[in-house]
Amino acid sequence: MTGEAARVRQMWHLLEPLHAVLYYAPEAFGEAAALGYDTEERWASYFAWRAAPLGAAGADEVVRTFHSFAPAAVARYVPASWATAPLQAVLAARLRAVDRSYRALFGDRRVEGAGFAEAAALARRAAESTTPGVPGALGPANSALPWPDAPHLALWHAATVLREHRGDGHIAALQAAGLDPVESLVSFAAVGAARPEVFASRGWGEQEWGEARRRLQERGLLAADGTATEAGRELRAKVELRTDEEAAAPWRALGEEGRVRLAELLGEPWSETIGSGMLPGENTLGIGKV
């Protein structure tokens, strides 16, 4: 991994938990329940929260932009999500959910303090430097939303723009490597990003998973035991490197001094978010593994 790639990946690792509270915080589930979403499981609110910037998207659009989910898993929630609550109400509730979650995690004085304001300003500069991307993708869709006034909400919005921009580049890298959605997950599990059962949340059945394994074995990317061959590891390393390259422009624009300062400011909130136990220790993104 190049020095720049390592720095870009570090910023992803620091920002991702600050974005992800929306999908796991009790306060977020409270806001989702108030809108009428079933919160017995997290998926109804997850699809509503994450897809809302796309507009009243249909299942096909969400399958394409989210990439890793089985079409049947998406169809359980989309487009039904938009009949549960109006789109603008979902977008407004996202920010209320983050406001409540951040205040519960960090306290009112912290989120209203100088550190969060400085971090928000730096993160916004980086986020506003993202390339336009593919129309209809999640990065541009989030970039097009109005910036929140409150610094802690602007920080969350910047983290969201940056992570979805990275995600769009990751999808492009997977497609360039000839990996379809389920093959992407199988090959990722094969290099130890997470156990295969962690990826069951994406909705692919045993037959679909098995067929993807066979296709990857035929390409010489998987061994008989399901672990990656040397060629498989090399391909995944190339995917991750290209993802970092696609995500590098905002950090180049911010400059090394700004990036280092933002990393310093994010260290404590990152540690507190991880230490809260709110987020799963093992995840489908490979955080901490790649």
Coordinates of C-alpha atoms in Angstrom, one line a residue:
M1 CA 0.0 0.0 0.0
T2 CA 1.3 3.4 -0.9
G3 CA 1.7 6.2 1.7
E4 CA -1.2 8.1 0.2
A5 CA -3.4 5.0 0.1
A6 CA -2.7 4.4 3.8
R7 CA -3.6 8.0 4.7
V8 CA -6.8 7.8 2.7
R9 CA -7.8 4.6 4.3
Q10 CA -7.1 6.0 7.8
M11 CA -9.5 8.8 7.2
W12 CA -12.2 6.3 6.1
H13 CA -11.6 4.2 9.2
L14 CA -11.9 7.4 11.4
L15 CA -15.0 8.7 9.7
E16 CA -17.0 5.6 9.1
P17 CA -18.1 5.0 12.7
L18 CA -19.3 8.6 13.0
H19 CA -21.5 8.0 10.0
A20 CA -22.7 4.6 11.1
V21 CA -24.3 5.7 14.3
L22 CA -27.4 6.4 12.2
Y23 CA -27.9 2.7 11.7
Y24 CA -27.3 1.5 15.2
A25 CA -28.0 4.2 17.8
P26 CA -31.1 3.8 20.0
E27 CA -32.0 7.4 19.3
A28 CA -32.0 6.7 15.6
F29 CA -34.4 3.7 16.1
G30 CA -36.6 6.0 18.2
E31 CA -36.8 8.5 15.3
A32 CA -37.5 5.7 12.9
A33 CA -40.3 4.3 15.1
A34 CA -41.9 7.7 15.3
L35 CA -42.1 7.8 11.5
G36 CA -43.8 4.4 11.5
Y37 CA -41.0 2.1 10.6
D38 CA -40.7 -1.4 12.2
T39 CA -37.7 -1.3 14.5
E40 CA -37.7 -4.9 15.6
E41 CA -34.9 -5.3 13.1
R42 CA -32.7 -2.6 11.7
W43 CA -33.3 -3.0 8.0
A44 CA -36.5 -1.1 7.5
S45 CA -34.9 2.1 8.9
Y46 CA -31.5 1.3 7.3
F47 CA -32.9 1.3 3.8
A48 CA -35.0 4.4 4.4
W49 CA -32.1 6.4 6.0
R50 CA -29.5 5.5 3.5
A51 CA -31.6 5.6 0.3
A52 CA -33.5 8.8 1.1
P53 CA -31.0 11.1 -0.7
L54 CA -31.7 9.2 -3.9
G55 CA -35.3 10.4 -3.8
A56 CA -38.2 7.9 -3.9
A57 CA -36.0 5.3 -5.4
G58 CA -37.3 1.9 -6.7
A59 CA -35.8 -1.4 -5.7
D60 CA -33.7 -1.7 -8.9
E61 CA -32.0 1.6 -8.2
V62 CA -31.3 0.7 -4.6
V63 CA -29.9 -2.7 -5.7
R64 CA -27.6 -0.9 -8.2
T65 CA -26.4 1.9 -5.8
F66 CA -26.0 -0.3 -2.7
H67 CA -24.4 -3.1 -4.8
S68 CA -23.9 -5.8 -2.2
F69 CA -27.6 -6.6 -1.3
A70 CA -29.6 -9.4 -2.9
P71 CA -32.5 -8.0 -4.9
A72 CA -35.0 -10.0 -2.8
A73 CA -33.6 -8.4 0.4
V74 CA -34.0 -4.9 -1.0
A75 CA -37.5 -5.6 -2.4
R76 CA -38.7 -6.4 1.2
Y77 CA -38.3 -2.7 2.1
V78 CA -38.1 -0.7 -1.1
P79 CA -40.3 1.0 -2.4
A80 CA -42.5 0.3 0.6
S81 CA -40.3 2.7 2.7
W82 CA -41.7 5.7 0.9
A83 CA -45.3 4.7 1.7
T84 CA -44.4 4.6 5.4
A85 CA -43.2 8.2 5.7
P86 CA -42.8 11.1 3.2
L87 CA -39.3 11.5 1.8
Q88 CA -38.7 14.9 3.3
A89 CA -39.8 13.6 6.7
V90 CA -37.2 10.9 6.5
L91 CA -34.4 13.3 5.6
A92 CA -35.4 15.6 8.5
A93 CA -35.5 12.7 10.9
R94 CA -32.1 11.6 9.8
L95 CA -30.6 14.8 11.2
R96 CA -32.7 14.6 14.4
A97 CA -31.5 11.1 14.9
V98 CA -27.9 12.1 14.5
D99 CA -28.3 15.1 16.7
R100 CA -29.8 13.0 19.5
S101 CA -27.2 10.2 19.0
Y102 CA -24.2 12.5 19.1
R103 CA -25.5 14.3 22.1
A104 CA -26.0 11.0 23.9
L105 CA -22.5 9.8 22.9
F106 CA -20.5 13.0 23.4
G107 CA -22.5 15.4 25.5
D108 CA -24.0 18.7 24.7
R109 CA -20.9 20.8 25.6
R110 CA -18.7 18.7 23.3
V111 CA -20.9 18.7 20.2
E112 CA -21.4 22.5 20.6
G113 CA -17.7 23.1 21.3
A114 CA -14.8 24.4 19.3
G115 CA -13.4 20.9 18.5
F116 CA -16.5 19.7 16.7
A117 CA -16.7 23.1 14.9
E118 CA -13.1 22.9 13.6
A119 CA -13.5 19.2 12.6
A120 CA -16.8 20.0 10.8
A121 CA -15.1 22.9 8.8
L122 CA -12.2 20.6 7.8
A123 CA -14.4 17.7 6.9
R124 CA -16.7 19.9 4.9
R125 CA -13.8 21.3 2.9
A126 CA -12.8 17.7 2.0
A127 CA -16.4 16.7 1.2
E128 CA -17.0 19.7 -1.0
S129 CA -13.9 18.5 -3.1
T130 CA -15.4 15.2 -4.0
T131 CA -15.6 14.6 -7.8
P132 CA -19.1 14.7 -9.3
G133 CA -19.2 10.9 -9.8
V134 CA -21.8 8.9 -11.6
P135 CA -25.3 10.6 -11.7
G136 CA -27.7 8.8 -9.5
A137 CA -25.0 7.3 -7.3
L138 CA -25.0 7.8 -3.5
G139 CA -22.0 10.1 -3.3
P140 CA -23.5 12.8 -5.6
A141 CA -27.0 12.3 -4.1
N142 CA -25.7 13.1 -0.6
S143 CA -23.6 16.0 -1.9
A144 CA -26.7 17.6 -3.4
L145 CA -28.4 17.8 0.0
P146 CA -28.3 21.1 1.9
W147 CA -25.6 21.4 4.5
P148 CA -26.9 21.4 8.1
D149 CA -26.1 24.6 10.1
A150 CA -25.1 22.9 13.4
P151 CA -21.4 21.9 13.3
H152 CA -21.9 18.4 14.6
L153 CA -24.5 17.7 12.0
A154 CA -22.3 19.2 9.3
L155 CA -19.5 16.8 10.5
W156 CA -21.9 13.9 10.1
H157 CA -23.0 15.1 6.7
A158 CA -19.4 15.4 5.5
A159 CA -18.6 11.9 6.8
T160 CA -21.6 10.6 4.9
V161 CA -20.7 12.4 1.7
L162 CA -17.1 11.1 1.9
R163 CA -18.0 7.5 2.8
E164 CA -20.6 7.3 0.0
H165 CA -18.1 8.9 -2.5
R166 CA -15.7 6.2 -1.4
G167 CA -18.4 3.5 -1.8
D168 CA -19.1 4.6 -5.3
G169 CA -15.4 4.3 -6.2
H170 CA -15.4 0.9 -4.5
I171 CA -18.2 -0.4 -6.7
A172 CA -16.4 0.8 -9.8
A173 CA -13.2 -1.0 -8.6
L174 CA -15.2 -4.2 -8.1
Q175 CA -16.8 -4.0 -11.5
A176 CA -13.4 -3.4 -13.1
A177 CA -12.2 -6.5 -11.4
G178 CA -15.0 -8.6 -12.9
L179 CA -16.7 -9.2 -9.5
D180 CA -20.5 -9.2 -9.4
P181 CA -22.2 -8.3 -6.1
V182 CA -22.2 -11.8 -4.5
E183 CA -18.7 -12.6 -5.8
S184 CA -17.6 -9.3 -4.2
L185 CA -18.7 -10.6 -0.8
V186 CA -17.4 -14.1 -1.3
S187 CA -14.0 -12.9 -2.3
F188 CA -13.9 -10.4 0.6
A189 CA -14.8 -13.1 3.1
A190 CA -12.1 -15.3 1.5
V191 CA -9.3 -12.8 2.4
G192 CA -10.5 -12.6 6.0
A193 CA -12.5 -9.3 6.0
A194 CA -15.2 -11.0 8.0
R195 CA -16.6 -14.5 8.5
P196 CA -19.0 -15.7 5.7
E197 CA -21.9 -15.7 8.1
V198 CA -21.5 -12.0 8.7
F199 CA -22.3 -11.4 5.0
A200 CA -25.6 -13.3 5.4
S201 CA -27.2 -9.9 6.2
R202 CA -26.9 -9.0 2.5
G203 CA -29.6 -11.6 1.7
W204 CA -27.8 -14.0 -0.6
G205 CA -28.9 -17.6 -0.2
E206 CA -26.7 -20.6 0.2
Q207 CA -27.1 -21.6 -3.5
E208 CA -26.2 -18.1 -4.7
W209 CA -23.2 -18.0 -2.4
G210 CA -22.1 -21.5 -3.5
E211 CA -22.4 -20.7 -7.2
A212 CA -20.3 -17.6 -6.7
R213 CA -17.7 -19.7 -4.9
R214 CA -17.6 -22.0 -7.9
R215 CA -17.2 -19.2 -10.3
L216 CA -14.3 -17.7 -8.3
Q217 CA -12.7 -21.2 -8.1
E218 CA -12.9 -21.5 -11.8
R219 CA -11.1 -18.2 -12.2
G220 CA -8.3 -19.4 -9.8
L221 CA -9.3 -16.9 -7.1
L222 CA -10.5 -19.3 -4.5
A223 CA -9.1 -22.5 -3.0
A224 CA -11.3 -25.5 -2.4
D225 CA -11.7 -24.6 1.3
G226 CA -13.1 -21.2 0.4
T227 CA -10.0 -19.1 1.2
A228 CA -8.4 -16.9 -1.3
T229 CA -5.6 -18.1 -3.5
E230 CA -2.6 -15.8 -4.0
A231 CA -4.3 -14.6 -7.2
G232 CA -7.4 -13.9 -5.2
R233 CA -5.6 -11.9 -2.6
E234 CA -3.8 -9.9 -5.3
L235 CA -7.1 -9.1 -7.0
R236 CA -8.7 -7.9 -3.7
A237 CA -5.6 -5.9 -2.9
K238 CA -5.9 -4.2 -6.3
V239 CA -9.6 -3.5 -5.6
E240 CA -8.8 -1.9 -2.3
L241 CA -5.9 0.2 -3.8
R242 CA -8.1 1.4 -6.6
T243 CA -10.8 2.3 -4.1
D244 CA -8.3 4.4 -2.1
E245 CA -7.1 6.1 -5.3
E246 CA -10.8 6.9 -6.2
A247 CA -11.3 8.4 -2.7
A248 CA -8.0 10.4 -2.6
A249 CA -9.1 13.6 -4.3
P250 CA -10.9 15.2 -1.3
W251 CA -7.8 14.6 0.9
R252 CA -5.4 16.0 -1.6
A253 CA -7.6 19.1 -1.8
L254 CA -7.7 19.5 2.0
G255 CA -3.9 19.2 2.2
E256 CA -1.7 17.2 4.5
E257 CA -1.8 19.7 7.3
G258 CA -5.6 19.8 7.3
R259 CA -5.9 16.1 7.0
V260 CA -3.6 15.5 10.0
R261 CA -5.4 18.1 12.1
L262 CA -8.8 16.5 11.2
A263 CA -7.4 13.0 12.2
E264 CA -6.3 14.5 15.5
L265 CA -9.8 16.0 16.1
L266 CA -11.6 12.8 15.2
G267 CA -9.5 10.5 17.5
E268 CA -11.5 11.0 20.6
P269 CA -15.0 10.8 19.1
W270 CA -13.9 7.8 17.2
S271 CA -12.6 6.1 20.3
E272 CA -15.8 6.9 22.2
T273 CA -18.0 5.6 19.4
I274 CA -16.1 2.4 19.2
G275 CA -15.9 2.1 22.9
S276 CA -19.7 2.5 23.3
G277 CA -20.3 -1.0 22.0
M278 CA -23.0 0.3 19.7
L279 CA -21.4 -0.8 16.5
P280 CA -20.8 -4.5 15.6
G281 CA -17.2 -5.7 16.3
E282 CA -17.2 -7.5 12.9
N283 CA -18.6 -5.8 9.9
T284 CA -19.1 -6.3 6.1
L285 CA -16.9 -3.3 5.3
G286 CA -13.7 -4.9 6.6
I287 CA -13.0 -2.0 8.9
G288 CA -9.8 -2.9 10.8
K289 CA -9.1 -5.8 8.5
V290 CA -8.2 -4.1 5.2

